[in-house]
Short mmCIF file of C-alpha atoms and ligand atoms in Angstrom, two decimals:
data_model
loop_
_atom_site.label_atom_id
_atom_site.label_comp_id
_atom_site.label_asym_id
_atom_site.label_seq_id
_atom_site.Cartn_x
_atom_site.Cartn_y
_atom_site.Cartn_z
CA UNK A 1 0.00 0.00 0.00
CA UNK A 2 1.47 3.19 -1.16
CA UNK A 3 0.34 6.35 1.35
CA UNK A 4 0.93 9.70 0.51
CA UNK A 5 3.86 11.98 2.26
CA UNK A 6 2.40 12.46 5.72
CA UNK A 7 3.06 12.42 9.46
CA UNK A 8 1.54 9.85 11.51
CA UNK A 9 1.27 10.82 15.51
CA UNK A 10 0.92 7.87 17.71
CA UNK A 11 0.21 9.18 21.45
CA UNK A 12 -1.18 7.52 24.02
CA UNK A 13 -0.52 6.42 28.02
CA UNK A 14 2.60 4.12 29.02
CA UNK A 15 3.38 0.55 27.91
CA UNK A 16 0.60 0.50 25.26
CA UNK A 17 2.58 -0.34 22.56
CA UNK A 18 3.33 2.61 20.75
CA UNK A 19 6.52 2.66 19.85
CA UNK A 20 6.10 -1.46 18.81
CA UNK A 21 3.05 -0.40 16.81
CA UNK A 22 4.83 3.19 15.10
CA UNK A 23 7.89 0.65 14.48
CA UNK A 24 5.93 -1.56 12.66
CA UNK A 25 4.05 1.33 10.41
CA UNK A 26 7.96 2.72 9.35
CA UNK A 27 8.57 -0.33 8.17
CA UNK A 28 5.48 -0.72 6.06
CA UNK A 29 5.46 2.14 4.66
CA UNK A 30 9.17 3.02 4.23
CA UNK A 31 8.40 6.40 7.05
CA UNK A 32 11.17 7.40 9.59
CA UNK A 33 10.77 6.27 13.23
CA UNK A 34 10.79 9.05 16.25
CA UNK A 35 11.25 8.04 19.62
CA UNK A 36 9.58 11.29 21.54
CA UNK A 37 10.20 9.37 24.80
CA UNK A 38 13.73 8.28 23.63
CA UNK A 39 14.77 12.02 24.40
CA UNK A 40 12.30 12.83 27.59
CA UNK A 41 14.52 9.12 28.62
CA UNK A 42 18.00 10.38 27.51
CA UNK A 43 17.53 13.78 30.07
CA UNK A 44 16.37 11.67 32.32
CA UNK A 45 19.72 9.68 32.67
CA UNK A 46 21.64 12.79 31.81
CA UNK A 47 19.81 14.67 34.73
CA UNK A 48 20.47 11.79 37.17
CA UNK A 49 24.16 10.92 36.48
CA UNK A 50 24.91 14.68 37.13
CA UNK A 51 22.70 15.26 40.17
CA UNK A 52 19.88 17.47 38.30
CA UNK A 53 17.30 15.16 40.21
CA UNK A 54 17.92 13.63 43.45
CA UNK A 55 16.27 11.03 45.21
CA UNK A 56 13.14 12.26 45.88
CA UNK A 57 12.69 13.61 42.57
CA UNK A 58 13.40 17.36 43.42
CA UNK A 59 14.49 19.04 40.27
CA UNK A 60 17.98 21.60 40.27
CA UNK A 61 15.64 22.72 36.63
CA UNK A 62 17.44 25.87 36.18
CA UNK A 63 20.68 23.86 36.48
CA UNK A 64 19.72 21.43 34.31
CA UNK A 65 18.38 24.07 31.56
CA UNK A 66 21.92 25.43 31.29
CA UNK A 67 23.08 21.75 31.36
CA UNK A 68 20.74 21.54 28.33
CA UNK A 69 22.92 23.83 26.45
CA UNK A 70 25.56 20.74 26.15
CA UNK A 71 24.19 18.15 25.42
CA UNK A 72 24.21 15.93 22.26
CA UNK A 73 21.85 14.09 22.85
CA UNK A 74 20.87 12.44 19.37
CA UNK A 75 19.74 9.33 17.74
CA UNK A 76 22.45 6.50 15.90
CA UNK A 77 22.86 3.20 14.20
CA UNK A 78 21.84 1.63 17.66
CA UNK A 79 18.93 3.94 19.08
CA UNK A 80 19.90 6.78 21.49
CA UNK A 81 22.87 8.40 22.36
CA UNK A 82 24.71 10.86 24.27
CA UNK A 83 27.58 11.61 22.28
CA UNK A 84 29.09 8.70 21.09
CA UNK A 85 27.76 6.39 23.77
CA UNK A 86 24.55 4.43 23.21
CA UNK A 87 22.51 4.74 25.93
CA UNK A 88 19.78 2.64 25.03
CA UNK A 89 19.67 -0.21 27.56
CA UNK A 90 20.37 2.41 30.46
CA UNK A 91 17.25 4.42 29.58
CA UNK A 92 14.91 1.50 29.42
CA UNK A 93 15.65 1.00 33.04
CA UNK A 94 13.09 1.08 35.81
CA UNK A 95 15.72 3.84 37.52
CA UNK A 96 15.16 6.43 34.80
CA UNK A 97 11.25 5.39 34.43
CA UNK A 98 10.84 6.17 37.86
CA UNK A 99 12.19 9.51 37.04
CA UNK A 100 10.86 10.86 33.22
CA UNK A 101 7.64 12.02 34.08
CA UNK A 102 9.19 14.95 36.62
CA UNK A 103 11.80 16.01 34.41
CA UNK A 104 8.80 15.68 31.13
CA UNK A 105 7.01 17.93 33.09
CA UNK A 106 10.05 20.68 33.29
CA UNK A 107 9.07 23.34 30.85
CA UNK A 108 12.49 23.78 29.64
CA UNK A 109 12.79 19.94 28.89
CA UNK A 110 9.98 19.93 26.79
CA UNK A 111 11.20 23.05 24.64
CA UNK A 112 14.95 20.71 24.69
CA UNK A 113 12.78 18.14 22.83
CA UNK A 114 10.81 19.70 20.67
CA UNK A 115 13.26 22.20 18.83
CA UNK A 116 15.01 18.15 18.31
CA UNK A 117 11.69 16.99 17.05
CA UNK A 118 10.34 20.05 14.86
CA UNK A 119 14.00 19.19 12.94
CA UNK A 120 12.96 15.95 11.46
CA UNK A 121 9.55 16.88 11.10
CA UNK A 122 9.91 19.34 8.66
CA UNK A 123 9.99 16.30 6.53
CA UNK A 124 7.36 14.17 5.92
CA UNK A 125 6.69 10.70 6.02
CA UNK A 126 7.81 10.33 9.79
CA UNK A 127 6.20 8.61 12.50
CA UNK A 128 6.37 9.52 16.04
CA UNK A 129 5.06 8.90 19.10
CA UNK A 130 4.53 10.23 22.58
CA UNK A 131 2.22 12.36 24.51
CA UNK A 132 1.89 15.47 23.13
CA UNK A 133 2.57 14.72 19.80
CA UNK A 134 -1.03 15.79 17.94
CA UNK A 135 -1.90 18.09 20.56
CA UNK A 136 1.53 20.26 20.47
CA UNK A 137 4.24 19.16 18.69
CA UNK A 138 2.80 18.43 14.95
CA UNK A 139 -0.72 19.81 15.89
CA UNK A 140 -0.95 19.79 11.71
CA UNK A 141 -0.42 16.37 11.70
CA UNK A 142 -2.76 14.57 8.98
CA UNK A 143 -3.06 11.20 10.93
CA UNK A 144 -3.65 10.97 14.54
CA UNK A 145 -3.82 7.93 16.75
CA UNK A 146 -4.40 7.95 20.55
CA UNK A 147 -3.59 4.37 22.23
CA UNK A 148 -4.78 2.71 25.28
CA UNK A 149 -5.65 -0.80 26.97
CA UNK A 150 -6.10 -2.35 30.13
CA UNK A 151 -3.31 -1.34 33.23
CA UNK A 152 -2.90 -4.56 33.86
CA UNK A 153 -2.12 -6.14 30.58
CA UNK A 154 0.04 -3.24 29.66
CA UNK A 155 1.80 -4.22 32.97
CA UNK A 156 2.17 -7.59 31.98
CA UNK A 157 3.46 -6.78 28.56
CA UNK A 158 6.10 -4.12 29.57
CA UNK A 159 7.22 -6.52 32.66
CA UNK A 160 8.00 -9.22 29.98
CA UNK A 161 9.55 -6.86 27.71
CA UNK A 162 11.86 -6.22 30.84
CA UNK A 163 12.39 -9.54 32.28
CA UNK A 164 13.55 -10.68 28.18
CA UNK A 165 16.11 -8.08 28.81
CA UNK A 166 17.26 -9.59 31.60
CA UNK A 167 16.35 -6.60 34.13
CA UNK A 168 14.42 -7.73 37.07
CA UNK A 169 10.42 -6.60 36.69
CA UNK A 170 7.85 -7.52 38.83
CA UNK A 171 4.31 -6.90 37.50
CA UNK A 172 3.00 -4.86 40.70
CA UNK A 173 6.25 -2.83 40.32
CA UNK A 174 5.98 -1.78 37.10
CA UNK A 175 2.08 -1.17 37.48
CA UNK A 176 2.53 1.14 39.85
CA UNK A 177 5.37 2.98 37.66
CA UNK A 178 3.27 3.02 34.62
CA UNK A 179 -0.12 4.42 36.60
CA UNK A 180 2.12 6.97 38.72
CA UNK A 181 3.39 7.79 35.01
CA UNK A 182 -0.01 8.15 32.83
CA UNK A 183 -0.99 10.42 36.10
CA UNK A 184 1.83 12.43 36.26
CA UNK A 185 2.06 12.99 32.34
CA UNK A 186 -2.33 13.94 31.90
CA UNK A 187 -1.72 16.56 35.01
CA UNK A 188 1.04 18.50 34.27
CA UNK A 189 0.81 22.19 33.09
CA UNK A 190 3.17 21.87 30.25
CA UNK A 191 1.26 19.75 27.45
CA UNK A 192 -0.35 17.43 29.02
CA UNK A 193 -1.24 14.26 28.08
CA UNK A 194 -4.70 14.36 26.33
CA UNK A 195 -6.37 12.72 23.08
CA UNK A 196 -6.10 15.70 20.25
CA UNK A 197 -9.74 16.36 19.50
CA UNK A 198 -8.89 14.61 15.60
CA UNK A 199 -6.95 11.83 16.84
CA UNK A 200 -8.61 8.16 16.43
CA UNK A 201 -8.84 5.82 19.57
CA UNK A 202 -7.37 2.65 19.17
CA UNK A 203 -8.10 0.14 22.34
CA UNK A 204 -5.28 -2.68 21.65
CA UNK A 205 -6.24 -5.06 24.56
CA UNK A 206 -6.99 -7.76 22.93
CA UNK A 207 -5.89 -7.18 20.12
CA UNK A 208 -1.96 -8.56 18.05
CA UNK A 209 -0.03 -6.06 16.18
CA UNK A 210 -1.11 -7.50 13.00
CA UNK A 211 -4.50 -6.71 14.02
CA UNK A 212 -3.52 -3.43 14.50
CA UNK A 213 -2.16 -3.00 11.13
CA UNK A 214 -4.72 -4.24 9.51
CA UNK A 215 -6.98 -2.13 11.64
CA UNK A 216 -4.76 1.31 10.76
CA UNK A 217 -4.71 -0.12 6.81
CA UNK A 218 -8.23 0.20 6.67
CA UNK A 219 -8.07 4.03 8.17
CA UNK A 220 -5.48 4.92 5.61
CA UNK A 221 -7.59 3.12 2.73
CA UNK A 222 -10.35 4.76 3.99
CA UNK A 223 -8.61 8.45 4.32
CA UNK A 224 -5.90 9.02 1.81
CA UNK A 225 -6.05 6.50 -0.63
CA UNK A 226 -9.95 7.36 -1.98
CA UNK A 227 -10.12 7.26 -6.36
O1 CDP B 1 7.31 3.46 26.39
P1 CDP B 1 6.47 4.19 27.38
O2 CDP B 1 5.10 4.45 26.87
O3 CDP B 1 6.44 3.56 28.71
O4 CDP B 1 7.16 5.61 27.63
P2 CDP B 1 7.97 6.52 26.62
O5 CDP B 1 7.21 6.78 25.37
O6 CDP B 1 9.35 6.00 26.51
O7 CDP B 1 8.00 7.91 27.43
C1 CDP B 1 8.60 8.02 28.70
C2 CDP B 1 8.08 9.26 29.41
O8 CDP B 1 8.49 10.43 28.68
C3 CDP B 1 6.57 9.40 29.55
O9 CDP B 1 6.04 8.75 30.69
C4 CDP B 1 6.38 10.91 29.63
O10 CDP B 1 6.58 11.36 30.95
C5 CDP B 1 7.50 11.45 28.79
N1 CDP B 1 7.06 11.86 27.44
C6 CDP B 1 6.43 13.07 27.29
O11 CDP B 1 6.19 13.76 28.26
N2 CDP B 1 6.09 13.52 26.05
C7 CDP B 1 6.35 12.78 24.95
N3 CDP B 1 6.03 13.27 23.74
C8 CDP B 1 6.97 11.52 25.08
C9 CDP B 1 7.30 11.06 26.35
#
């Protein structure tokens, strides 16, 4: 199926799949992947190894806005890095989960990541996905999904997807991370986490992720591919 050259936001709460599902549509339809959460991670790690956040998640954010100034953090051959280390296992962690939603929610963050965002945007045929994606970064985008599905298989899923790693993940554990998360993220001043008014729901419960490719095929048909 050929689609035309568009951006495709995938937003939604934690563990539902998105960046599995917006992996998956890149690679059907030959579109660039963006990891929103990738970056929000990447501070996250940056802010802890240099004592931006401490322990009980109190934020230094005007030192870590100058911080901000230095560093490349970008993606690579082998996800996300910070210079030319790949920190992709470390942000997957349950250390820096425990910690992205406060530092998402620092204004100054959020402008970090977007200026990094807007700059692969301004081409088309990109997916990304995140949060705030419709509703503030790509507000123009021409294909809008918002994801959900049941807390507790979302815990399951993201506790296997942990334990395959190797990293220890119990499923009450990362429950509570992923509710104290999808709170955290829909109350905070600075884009919230909310379904843009356009966006489509898609409930993925029950459902594989080649039913949800066939179920986003049929939207596309539907939208952009009419005679
Ligand atoms: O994979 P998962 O859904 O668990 O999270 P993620 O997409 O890696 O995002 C990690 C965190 O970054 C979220 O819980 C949000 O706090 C923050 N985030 C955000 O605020 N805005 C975005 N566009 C993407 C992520």
């Amino acid at each position: 199926m050929r689609i035309p050259d568009i951006i495709i936001a995938v937003d939604g709460y934690s563990s539902t799949g998105k960046s599995s599902f917006a992996k998956i549509i890149a690679n059907e339809f030959s579109f660039l992947y963006l990891d929103s959460g990738a970056l929000y991670r990447g501070v996250t790690l940056f802010a802890i190894e240099n004592n931006y956040i401490d322990d009980k998640c109190t934020i230094d954010a005007e030192g870590l806005e100058k911080a901000l100034g230095g560093l490349d953090l970008h993606f690579g051959e082998n996800g996300t890095y910070i210079g030319d280390r790949c920190i992709e296992k470390e942000i997957r962690s349950l250390a820096v989960a425990d910690k992205v939603s406060p530092i998402a929610a620092v204004p100054q963050v959020r402008e970090f990541v977007d200026r990094k965002l807007h700059e692969f945007g301004s081409r088309k045929r990109v997916v990304m996905d995140g949060r705030d994606i419709g509703t503030t970064v790509f507000p123009d985008a021409e294909l809008k999904i918002f994801m959900t599905a049941d807390p507790m298989v979302r815990a399951q899923r993201r506790a296997a997807e942990m334990q395959a790693k190797g990293e220890n993940a119990d499923i009450e554990t990362v429950l509570k991370n992923l509710q104290e998360r999808d709170y955290i993220d829909s109350h905070r001043e600075a884009s919230p986490l909310a379904k843009a008014d356009d966006a489509i729901v898609l409930d993925n419960s029950g459902m594989t992720i080649q039913d949800q490719l066939e179920w986003l095929k049929n939207i596309i048909a539907e939208r952009f591919c009419q005679a």
